[in-house]
mmCIF file of C-alpha atoms in Angstrom:
data_model
loop_
_atom_site.group_PDB
_atom_site.id
_atom_site.type_symbol
_atom_site.label_atom_id
_atom_site.label_comp_id
_atom_site.label_asym_id
_atom_site.label_seq_id
_atom_site.Cartn_x
_atom_site.Cartn_y
_atom_site.Cartn_z
ATOM 1 C CA MET U 17 100.435 -5.895 50.648
ATOM 2 C CA SER U 18 103.856 -6.290 51.334
ATOM 3 C CA THR U 19 106.761 -6.080 49.188
ATOM 4 C CA THR U 20 107.430 -9.748 48.577
ATOM 5 C CA ALA U 21 103.499 -10.922 48.441
ATOM 6 C CA SER U 22 103.141 -8.168 45.926
ATOM 7 C CA ALA U 23 106.386 -8.661 43.382
ATOM 8 C CA ASP U 24 105.778 -12.499 44.266
ATOM 9 C CA GLY U 25 102.263 -12.333 43.020
ATOM 10 C CA MET U 26 102.867 -10.121 39.941
ATOM 11 C CA LEU U 27 106.072 -12.834 38.555
ATOM 12 C CA ALA U 28 103.809 -15.836 39.379
ATOM 13 C CA ALA U 29 100.838 -14.202 37.508
ATOM 14 C CA ILE U 30 103.490 -13.794 34.435
ATOM 15 C CA GLU U 31 104.681 -17.300 34.733
ATOM 16 C CA ARG U 32 101.209 -18.436 34.627
ATOM 17 C CA SER U 33 100.354 -16.958 31.368
ATOM 18 C CA GLY U 34 103.096 -19.372 29.804
ATOM 19 C CA TYR U 35 103.858 -16.076 27.548
ATOM 20 C CA TYR U 36 108.004 -16.253 27.553
ATOM 21 C CA PRO U 37 107.198 -15.419 31.162
ATOM 22 C CA GLY U 38 111.256 -14.995 31.698
ATOM 23 C CA ILE U 39 111.394 -12.352 28.694
ATOM 24 C CA VAL U 40 108.463 -10.580 30.501
ATOM 25 C CA ALA U 41 109.414 -10.694 34.315
ATOM 26 C CA ASP U 42 113.082 -9.708 33.279
ATOM 27 C CA ALA U 43 111.300 -6.542 31.609
ATOM 28 C CA VAL U 44 109.172 -5.696 33.897
ATOM 29 C CA SER U 45 111.171 -6.282 37.306
ATOM 30 C CA SER U 46 114.612 -4.257 35.718
ATOM 31 C CA ALA U 47 111.837 -1.326 35.517
ATOM 32 C CA VAL U 48 110.387 -2.011 38.837
ATOM 33 C CA GLY U 49 113.955 -2.398 40.304
ATOM 34 C CA SER U 50 113.838 -2.120 44.666
ATOM 35 C CA GLU U 51 110.431 -0.369 44.671
ATOM 36 C CA GLN U 52 107.726 -2.173 46.502
ATOM 37 C CA VAL U 53 104.924 -3.460 44.003
ATOM 38 C CA VAL U 54 101.691 -1.926 45.319
ATOM 39 C CA SER U 55 99.033 -3.278 42.715
ATOM 40 C CA TYR U 56 99.364 -5.086 39.244
ATOM 41 C CA PHE U 57 97.783 -6.215 36.464
ATOM 42 C CA VAL U 58 99.125 -8.970 33.999
ATOM 43 C CA HIS U 59 96.958 -9.479 30.821
ATOM 44 C CA HIS U 60 97.776 -11.896 28.000
ATOM 45 C CA ASP U 61 95.810 -11.840 24.558
ATOM 46 C CA ALA U 62 95.750 -13.239 21.262
ATOM 47 C CA HIS U 63 94.189 -11.781 17.934
ATOM 48 C CA PHE U 64 94.563 -13.020 14.275
ATOM 49 C CA ASP U 65 96.609 -11.001 11.857
ATOM 50 C CA PRO U 66 95.335 -10.717 8.433
ATOM 51 C CA GLY U 67 97.170 -13.809 7.055
ATOM 52 C CA MET U 68 95.371 -15.479 10.007
ATOM 53 C CA GLU U 69 98.133 -16.384 12.059
ATOM 54 C CA VAL U 70 97.659 -16.133 15.777
ATOM 55 C CA ARG U 71 99.654 -13.516 17.076
ATOM 56 C CA ARG U 72 99.885 -13.407 21.368
ATOM 57 C CA HIS U 73 100.872 -10.298 23.061
ATOM 58 C CA MET U 74 101.336 -9.540 26.823
ATOM 59 C CA THR U 75 100.916 -6.013 28.869
ATOM 60 C CA VAL U 76 102.032 -5.999 32.451
ATOM 61 C CA LEU U 77 101.071 -3.319 34.675
ATOM 62 C CA ALA U 78 102.728 -2.633 37.829
ATOM 63 C CA LEU U 79 102.068 -0.067 40.293
ATOM 64 C CA THR U 80 104.925 1.303 42.500
ATOM 65 C CA PRO U 81 104.941 4.269 45.210
ATOM 66 C CA THR U 82 106.018 6.646 42.678
ATOM 67 C CA ARG U 83 106.018 5.067 39.335
ATOM 68 C CA LEU U 84 103.546 2.797 36.895
ATOM 69 C CA VAL U 85 105.471 0.337 34.939
ATOM 70 C CA TYR U 86 103.826 -0.202 31.611
ATOM 71 C CA SER U 87 105.177 -3.135 30.009
ATOM 72 C CA HIS U 88 104.240 -4.654 26.608
ATOM 73 C CA THR U 89 105.520 -7.792 24.694
ATOM 74 C CA ASP U 90 104.469 -9.068 21.283
ATOM 75 C CA GLU U 91 105.868 -12.109 19.356
ATOM 76 C CA TYR U 92 106.880 -11.799 15.673
ATOM 77 C CA PRO U 93 106.510 -15.109 13.619
ATOM 78 C CA ALA U 94 109.559 -16.328 11.343
ATOM 79 C CA ASP U 95 109.800 -14.218 7.958
ATOM 80 C CA GLU U 96 109.203 -17.040 5.261
ATOM 81 C CA ASN U 97 111.307 -14.975 3.000
ATOM 82 C CA ILE U 98 114.149 -14.341 4.713
ATOM 83 C CA PRO U 99 116.544 -18.114 5.204
ATOM 84 C CA ASN U 100 116.888 -19.352 8.225
ATOM 85 C CA SER U 101 114.252 -16.608 9.940
ATOM 86 C CA ARG U 102 113.340 -17.615 13.328
ATOM 87 C CA PRO U 103 110.727 -16.189 15.646
ATOM 88 C CA GLN U 104 110.853 -12.975 17.310
ATOM 89 C CA ALA U 105 109.719 -11.375 20.839
ATOM 90 C CA GLU U 106 109.534 -7.614 21.669
ATOM 91 C CA THR U 107 109.385 -5.664 24.537
ATOM 92 C CA SER U 108 108.884 -2.487 25.399
ATOM 93 C CA THR U 109 108.629 -0.860 29.039
ATOM 94 C CA GLU U 110 107.912 2.598 30.507
ATOM 95 C CA ALA U 111 107.981 3.642 33.809
ATOM 96 C CA ILE U 112 105.713 6.861 34.441
ATOM 97 C CA ARG U 113 106.318 8.841 37.711
ATOM 98 C CA CYS U 114 102.524 8.983 39.106
ATOM 99 C CA SER U 115 102.397 12.671 38.948
ATOM 100 C CA ARG U 116 102.638 12.770 35.294
ATOM 101 C CA ILE U 117 99.674 10.584 34.610
ATOM 102 C CA SER U 118 96.567 13.025 33.597
ATOM 103 C CA THR U 119 93.996 10.379 32.756
ATOM 104 C CA VAL U 120 92.786 7.000 34.388
ATOM 105 C CA ALA U 121 89.232 6.394 32.569
ATOM 106 C CA LEU U 122 87.283 3.782 33.329
ATOM 107 C CA THR U 123 84.614 2.298 31.157
ATOM 108 C CA ARG U 124 82.036 -0.016 32.512
ATOM 109 C CA VAL U 125 79.656 -2.365 30.728
ATOM 110 C CA ILE U 126 76.781 -3.797 32.964
ATOM 111 C CA PRO U 127 74.671 -6.548 31.619
ATOM 112 C CA ASP U 128 70.782 -6.012 32.240
ATOM 113 C CA PRO U 129 70.838 -2.610 34.254
ATOM 114 C CA SER U 130 67.347 -3.199 35.458
ATOM 115 C CA SER U 131 68.813 -6.001 37.906
ATOM 116 C CA TYR U 132 72.313 -4.100 38.786
ATOM 117 C CA GLN U 133 72.993 -4.745 42.719
ATOM 118 C CA ARG U 134 75.528 -2.207 43.925
ATOM 119 C CA GLY U 135 78.791 -3.832 45.117
ATOM 120 C CA VAL U 136 77.353 -7.250 43.694
ATOM 121 C CA THR U 137 77.026 -7.347 40.146
ATOM 122 C CA MET U 138 80.444 -7.543 37.995
ATOM 123 C CA PRO U 139 80.765 -5.612 35.038
ATOM 124 C CA SER U 140 80.857 -7.786 31.873
ATOM 125 C CA GLU U 141 83.465 -5.620 30.093
ATOM 126 C CA ILE U 142 85.800 -3.010 31.491
ATOM 127 C CA VAL U 143 87.736 -0.520 29.334
ATOM 128 C CA LEU U 144 90.540 0.888 31.118
ATOM 129 C CA THR U 145 92.378 4.032 29.526
ATOM 130 C CA ILE U 146 95.638 5.319 31.320
ATOM 131 C CA GLY U 147 97.335 9.019 29.873
ATOM 132 C CA TRP U 148 100.441 10.338 30.564
ATOM 133 C CA ASN U 149 100.558 12.970 27.386
ATOM 134 C CA SER U 150 103.734 10.976 25.716
ATOM 135 C CA LEU U 151 101.382 10.036 22.636
ATOM 136 C CA ARG U 152 98.818 11.819 21.078
ATOM 137 C CA HIS U 153 96.940 10.539 18.063
ATOM 138 C CA MET U 154 95.312 13.160 15.637
ATOM 139 C CA GLU U 155 92.108 12.811 13.010
ATOM 140 C CA LEU U 156 92.226 15.493 10.348
ATOM 141 C CA GLU U 157 89.634 15.916 7.507
ATOM 142 C CA PRO U 158 89.372 19.028 5.229
ATOM 143 C CA ALA U 159 87.129 22.088 6.878
ATOM 144 C CA HIS U 160 84.090 22.965 4.914
ATOM 145 C CA CYS U 161 81.983 26.005 5.495
ATOM 146 C CA GLY U 162 78.586 24.090 4.694
ATOM 147 C CA ASP U 163 77.932 25.824 1.053
ATOM 148 C CA GLU U 164 78.068 22.727 -1.347
ATOM 149 C CA ASN U 165 78.982 25.177 -4.317
ATOM 150 C CA CYS U 166 82.018 26.256 -2.374
ATOM 151 C CA GLU U 167 85.696 25.207 -3.740
ATOM 152 C CA ALA U 168 87.449 27.175 -1.700
ATOM 153 C CA ASP U 169 90.199 25.860 0.312
ATOM 154 C CA HIS U 170 89.247 26.111 4.255
ATOM 155 C CA GLY U 171 91.920 24.303 5.600
ATOM 156 C CA TYR U 172 91.573 20.642 7.760
ATOM 157 C CA SER U 173 89.720 20.148 11.236
ATOM 158 C CA GLY U 174 90.138 17.600 13.312
ATOM 159 C CA THR U 175 90.746 16.413 16.935
ATOM 160 C CA ILE U 176 93.817 15.275 19.284
ATOM 161 C CA THR U 177 93.536 12.827 21.807
ATOM 162 C CA ALA U 178 95.990 10.895 24.139
ATOM 163 C CA ASP U 179 96.594 7.861 23.179
ATOM 164 C CA ASP U 180 98.668 6.292 25.781
ATOM 165 C CA LEU U 181 97.179 3.186 26.637
ATOM 166 C CA ALA U 182 93.747 1.751 26.382
ATOM 167 C CA LEU U 183 92.996 -1.925 27.479
ATOM 168 C CA ARG U 184 89.557 -3.880 27.401
ATOM 169 C CA ILE U 185 88.839 -6.740 29.496
ATOM 170 C CA SER U 186 85.916 -8.783 29.110
ATOM 171 C CA ALA U 187 84.903 -11.354 31.499
ATOM 172 C CA PRO U 188 83.661 -13.816 28.254
ATOM 173 C CA ALA U 189 87.052 -13.650 26.858
ATOM 174 C CA ASP U 190 89.427 -13.034 30.067
ATOM 175 C CA GLY U 191 87.104 -14.387 32.676
ATOM 176 C CA GLU U 192 85.487 -12.669 35.738
ATOM 177 C CA GLU U 193 88.405 -12.863 38.176
ATOM 178 C CA ALA U 194 90.373 -10.533 35.481
ATOM 179 C CA VAL U 195 87.495 -7.901 35.304
ATOM 180 C CA ARG U 196 88.231 -7.915 39.050
ATOM 181 C CA GLN U 197 91.611 -7.733 39.193
ATOM 182 C CA VAL U 198 91.437 -4.578 36.999
ATOM 183 C CA LEU U 199 88.948 -2.881 38.917
ATOM 184 C CA ASP U 200 91.232 -3.038 41.603
ATOM 185 C CA PHE U 201 94.180 -2.002 39.758
ATOM 186 C CA ALA U 202 92.261 0.702 38.605
ATOM 187 C CA SER U 203 91.085 1.582 42.276
ATOM 188 C CA ALA U 204 94.939 1.903 43.517
ATOM 189 C CA LEU U 205 95.828 3.760 40.089
ATOM 190 C CA ALA U 206 93.413 6.373 40.808
ATOM 191 C CA ALA U 207 94.282 6.929 44.531
ATOM 192 C CA ALA U 208 97.708 6.994 43.701
ATOM 193 C CA THR U 209 97.337 10.048 40.808
ATOM 194 C CA ALA U 210 95.295 11.914 43.447
ATOM 195 C CA HIS U 211 98.132 12.890 45.173
ATOM 196 C CA PRO U 212 100.365 15.536 42.666
ATOM 197 C CA ASP U 213 103.000 15.641 45.110
ATOM 198 C CA ARG U 214 104.351 11.998 43.899
#
């Protein structure tokens, strides 16, 4: 893709989402800078918080020849306990050198696998996980020796996993085109991270 077409396509997708497009576009454009946008993926999602309010959020992934730009925007409703409180949006953006990306994992859910046709059947769901060792998630639990009557302190055991980005896209919720787009983005990212000199 040409620089103009890719950047324009990404900005048009942000605009179509209707989710604070000016805020999101400014944050992503600032992080991308003058670099070419090789591939991108825009994901607008909503969920219900415990008070049953709809909370929307937006994730934008932009791949340049040297970096992955990851931008996430959340909205927060006005606080009823504070007079004159207004809704807020919070945007965080991170630019990661392709050489720092350690993991690009793709999980595909295939409906009716016995009728799968290579290159034709689309997954019904995709989970894209990208790790660059910025965040770690630790799960600990008390260690046991196996003796039910033992009361000694055996310390803790646990697992540490990379927790940088996991993005779930499903055809029923996001549409088949979104699944296709995230597959294309994952392929471009995998190709970009295959070259350790970048």
